[in-house]
Amino acid sequence: MTPTTTSSPDLLDVADPDQTHWITLRSHHSSVRIARRSMRDRLTGWPLPGDLRADAVLLVSELATNAVLHTCSVRILCGIGLIAPGRLRIEVHDHDYSGQGLTRREPGPDDEGGRGLVLVEQLADSWGVDRSRLTSGNAVWATLSP
């Protein structure tokens, strides 16, 4: 599974704080639920179609889950921004300093997990992994539009 794009500007380039939302969380299973709820609440106030908001919350959940399960980070940083009318960017930054990027998994039909990046690839317009200027770990990002 290869990202459809390999580099993209940071979400922080969005100048209007009313069009961005960031949350820092402990790298713990319970934090994924908090990230979902926080992003869903923020997206409710933005002029976006309901299905786009639902897809964005799902992608935040998947990317945050990957950061919690597959890195040795103590904290993760989740962000979402309205980068153009109707166009979202989602980012999850970890503190994985190994430089290994994402590990490819091929889940079997009976596996309960391992499909997060498959969902990202299917739902996102583009996605990728960059070195985070905020945490020095990975910054996994995705863009969505209607």
Tab-separated table of N, CA, C and O in Angstrom, residues 86-130:
chain	number	residue	atom	x	y	z
A	86	GLY	N	-15.138	23.140	1.500
A	86	GLY	CA	-15.522	21.745	1.381
A	86	GLY	C	-14.376	20.752	1.360
A	86	GLY	O	-14.591	19.565	1.183
A	87	ARG	N	-13.149	21.209	1.524
A	87	ARG	CA	-11.973	20.322	1.459
A	87	ARG	C	-11.270	20.275	2.814
A	87	ARG	O	-10.926	21.305	3.376
A	88	LEU	N	-11.078	19.052	3.327
A	88	LEU	CA	-10.477	18.840	4.641
A	88	LEU	C	-9.100	18.206	4.535
A	88	LEU	O	-8.831	17.444	3.612
A	89	ARG	N	-8.289	18.506	5.513
A	89	ARG	CA	-7.017	17.817	5.692
A	89	ARG	C	-6.981	17.290	7.117
A	89	ARG	O	-7.310	18.002	8.058
A	90	ILE	N	-6.608	16.035	7.256
A	90	ILE	CA	-6.519	15.363	8.551
A	90	ILE	C	-5.066	14.989	8.755
A	90	ILE	O	-4.402	14.525	7.819
A	91	GLU	N	-4.566	15.178	9.972
A	91	GLU	CA	-3.194	14.772	10.284
A	91	GLU	C	-3.156	14.125	11.651
A	91	GLU	O	-3.830	14.564	12.570
A	92	VAL	N	-2.323	13.096	11.764
A	92	VAL	CA	-1.996	12.526	13.064
A	92	VAL	C	-0.478	12.429	13.131
A	92	VAL	O	0.154	11.811	12.276
A	93	HIS	N	0.083	13.074	14.141
A	93	HIS	CA	1.527	13.098	14.346
A	93	HIS	C	1.869	12.225	15.553
A	93	HIS	O	1.189	12.276	16.574
A	94	ASP	N	2.927	11.444	15.408
A	94	ASP	CA	3.387	10.628	16.529
A	94	ASP	C	4.814	11.046	16.891
A	94	ASP	O	5.347	12.006	16.345
A	95	HIS	N	5.403	10.322	17.807
A	95	HIS	CA	6.776	10.580	18.233
A	95	HIS	C	7.672	9.392	17.910
A	95	HIS	O	8.605	9.083	18.645
A	96	ASP	N	7.409	8.717	16.805
A	96	ASP	CA	8.218	7.580	16.395
A	96	ASP	C	9.461	8.118	15.688
A	96	ASP	O	9.373	8.632	14.583
A	97	TYR	N	10.604	7.990	16.338
A	97	TYR	CA	11.853	8.525	15.794
A	97	TYR	C	12.629	7.498	14.977
A	97	TYR	O	13.739	7.756	14.549
A	98	SER	N	12.064	6.323	14.754
A	98	SER	CA	12.793	5.264	14.061
A	98	SER	C	13.007	5.570	12.581
A	98	SER	O	13.922	5.033	11.969
A	99	GLY	N	12.136	6.410	12.002
A	99	GLY	CA	12.249	6.730	10.581
A	99	GLY	C	11.789	5.607	9.660
A	99	GLY	O	12.006	5.651	8.463
A	100	GLN	N	11.123	4.598	10.211
A	100	GLN	CA	10.696	3.459	9.409
A	100	GLN	C	9.408	3.710	8.631
A	100	GLN	O	9.078	2.945	7.740
A	101	GLY	N	8.677	4.741	8.940
A	101	GLY	CA	7.428	4.996	8.232
A	101	GLY	C	6.361	3.975	8.574
A	101	GLY	O	6.352	3.419	9.664
A	102	LEU	N	5.487	3.690	7.632
A	102	LEU	CA	4.383	2.763	7.854
A	102	LEU	C	4.758	1.360	7.403
A	102	LEU	O	5.376	1.180	6.361
A	103	THR	N	4.336	0.385	8.174
A	103	THR	CA	4.574	-1.006	7.837
A	103	THR	C	3.374	-1.548	7.079
A	103	THR	O	2.235	-1.396	7.514
A	104	ARG	N	3.641	-2.180	5.969
A	104	ARG	CA	2.560	-2.760	5.162
A	104	ARG	C	2.065	-4.048	5.806
A	104	ARG	O	2.841	-4.896	6.189
A	105	ARG	N	0.742	-4.172	5.913
A	105	ARG	CA	0.111	-5.385	6.429
A	105	ARG	C	-0.867	-5.904	5.402
A	105	ARG	O	-1.554	-5.135	4.751
A	106	GLU	N	-0.936	-7.173	5.290
A	106	GLU	CA	-1.912	-7.827	4.420
A	106	GLU	C	-2.813	-8.664	5.313
A	106	GLU	O	-2.508	-9.827	5.597
A	107	PRO	N	-3.916	-8.088	5.805
A	107	PRO	CA	-4.780	-8.850	6.711
A	107	PRO	C	-5.495	-9.982	5.984
A	107	PRO	O	-5.866	-9.863	4.816
A	108	GLY	N	-5.646	-11.082	6.697
A	108	GLY	CA	-6.401	-12.210	6.163
A	108	GLY	C	-7.894	-11.977	6.342
A	108	GLY	O	-8.312	-11.052	7.049
A	109	PRO	N	-8.720	-12.792	5.741
A	109	PRO	CA	-10.173	-12.590	5.797
A	109	PRO	C	-10.754	-12.695	7.210
A	109	PRO	O	-11.792	-12.107	7.481
A	110	ASP	N	-10.078	-13.402	8.110
A	110	ASP	CA	-10.582	-13.550	9.473
A	110	ASP	C	-9.900	-12.619	10.470
A	110	ASP	O	-10.248	-12.629	11.651
A	111	ASP	N	-8.944	-11.819	10.033
A	111	ASP	CA	-8.259	-10.887	10.937
A	111	ASP	C	-9.207	-9.779	11.367
A	111	ASP	O	-9.995	-9.268	10.558
A	112	GLU	N	-9.109	-9.420	12.631
A	112	GLU	CA	-9.976	-8.362	13.160
A	112	GLU	C	-9.422	-6.975	12.889
A	112	GLU	O	-10.135	-5.988	13.022
A	113	GLY	N	-8.175	-6.848	12.555
A	113	GLY	CA	-7.566	-5.546	12.323
A	113	GLY	C	-6.698	-5.570	11.077
A	113	GLY	O	-6.665	-6.537	10.323
A	114	GLY	N	-5.989	-4.475	10.883
A	114	GLY	CA	-5.061	-4.387	9.769
A	114	GLY	C	-5.609	-3.749	8.516
A	114	GLY	O	-4.961	-3.767	7.475
A	115	ARG	N	-6.792	-3.149	8.607
A	115	ARG	CA	-7.409	-2.562	7.413
A	115	ARG	C	-7.489	-1.044	7.456
A	115	ARG	O	-8.091	-0.434	6.573
A	116	GLY	N	-6.886	-0.424	8.451
A	116	GLY	CA	-6.994	1.026	8.608
A	116	GLY	C	-6.509	1.805	7.408
A	116	GLY	O	-7.195	2.698	6.915
A	117	LEU	N	-5.325	1.475	6.916
A	117	LEU	CA	-4.801	2.220	5.774
A	117	LEU	C	-5.528	1.870	4.480
A	117	LEU	O	-5.561	2.676	3.552
A	118	VAL	N	-6.141	0.700	4.428
A	118	VAL	CA	-6.980	0.370	3.270
A	118	VAL	C	-8.166	1.330	3.237
A	118	VAL	O	-8.525	1.855	2.173
A	119	LEU	N	-8.767	1.586	4.402
A	119	LEU	CA	-9.869	2.561	4.478
A	119	LEU	C	-9.400	3.954	4.091
A	119	LEU	O	-10.077	4.668	3.350
A	120	VAL	N	-8.240	4.349	4.600
A	120	VAL	CA	-7.698	5.662	4.266
A	120	VAL	C	-7.516	5.765	2.758
A	120	VAL	O	-7.927	6.754	2.134
A	121	GLU	N	-6.924	4.748	2.168
A	121	GLU	CA	-6.684	4.757	0.728
A	121	GLU	C	-7.983	4.843	-0.072
A	121	GLU	O	-8.051	5.511	-1.105
A	122	GLN	N	-9.035	4.191	0.403
A	122	GLN	CA	-10.314	4.183	-0.308
A	122	GLN	C	-11.085	5.487	-0.154
A	122	GLN	O	-11.748	5.935	-1.091
A	123	LEU	N	-11.017	6.100	1.020
A	123	LEU	CA	-11.836	7.279	1.298
A	123	LEU	C	-11.156	8.605	0.953
A	123	LEU	O	-11.829	9.562	0.581
A	124	ALA	N	-9.861	8.666	1.098
A	124	ALA	CA	-9.144	9.934	0.928
A	124	ALA	C	-8.897	10.256	-0.541
A	124	ALA	O	-8.710	9.359	-1.365
A	125	ASP	N	-8.882	11.550	-0.844
A	125	ASP	CA	-8.476	11.996	-2.178
A	125	ASP	C	-6.983	11.734	-2.360
A	125	ASP	O	-6.541	11.342	-3.429
A	126	SER	N	-6.225	12.008	-1.323
A	126	SER	CA	-4.792	11.743	-1.308
A	126	SER	C	-4.376	11.541	0.143
A	126	SER	O	-5.086	11.955	1.065
A	127	TRP	N	-3.257	10.886	0.353
A	127	TRP	CA	-2.745	10.688	1.695
A	127	TRP	C	-1.247	10.415	1.605
A	127	TRP	O	-0.723	10.132	0.529
A	128	GLY	N	-0.592	10.539	2.730
A	128	GLY	CA	0.839	10.307	2.726
A	128	GLY	C	1.419	10.330	4.120
A	128	GLY	O	0.710	10.503	5.114
A	129	VAL	N	2.718	10.174	4.162
A	129	VAL	CA	3.466	10.187	5.415
A	129	VAL	C	4.663	11.094	5.218
A	129	VAL	O	5.405	10.951	4.241
A	130	ASP	N	4.827	12.039	6.113
A	130	ASP	CA	5.971	12.935	6.107
A	130	ASP	C	6.618	12.898	7.482
A	130	ASP	O	6.011	12.423	8.445
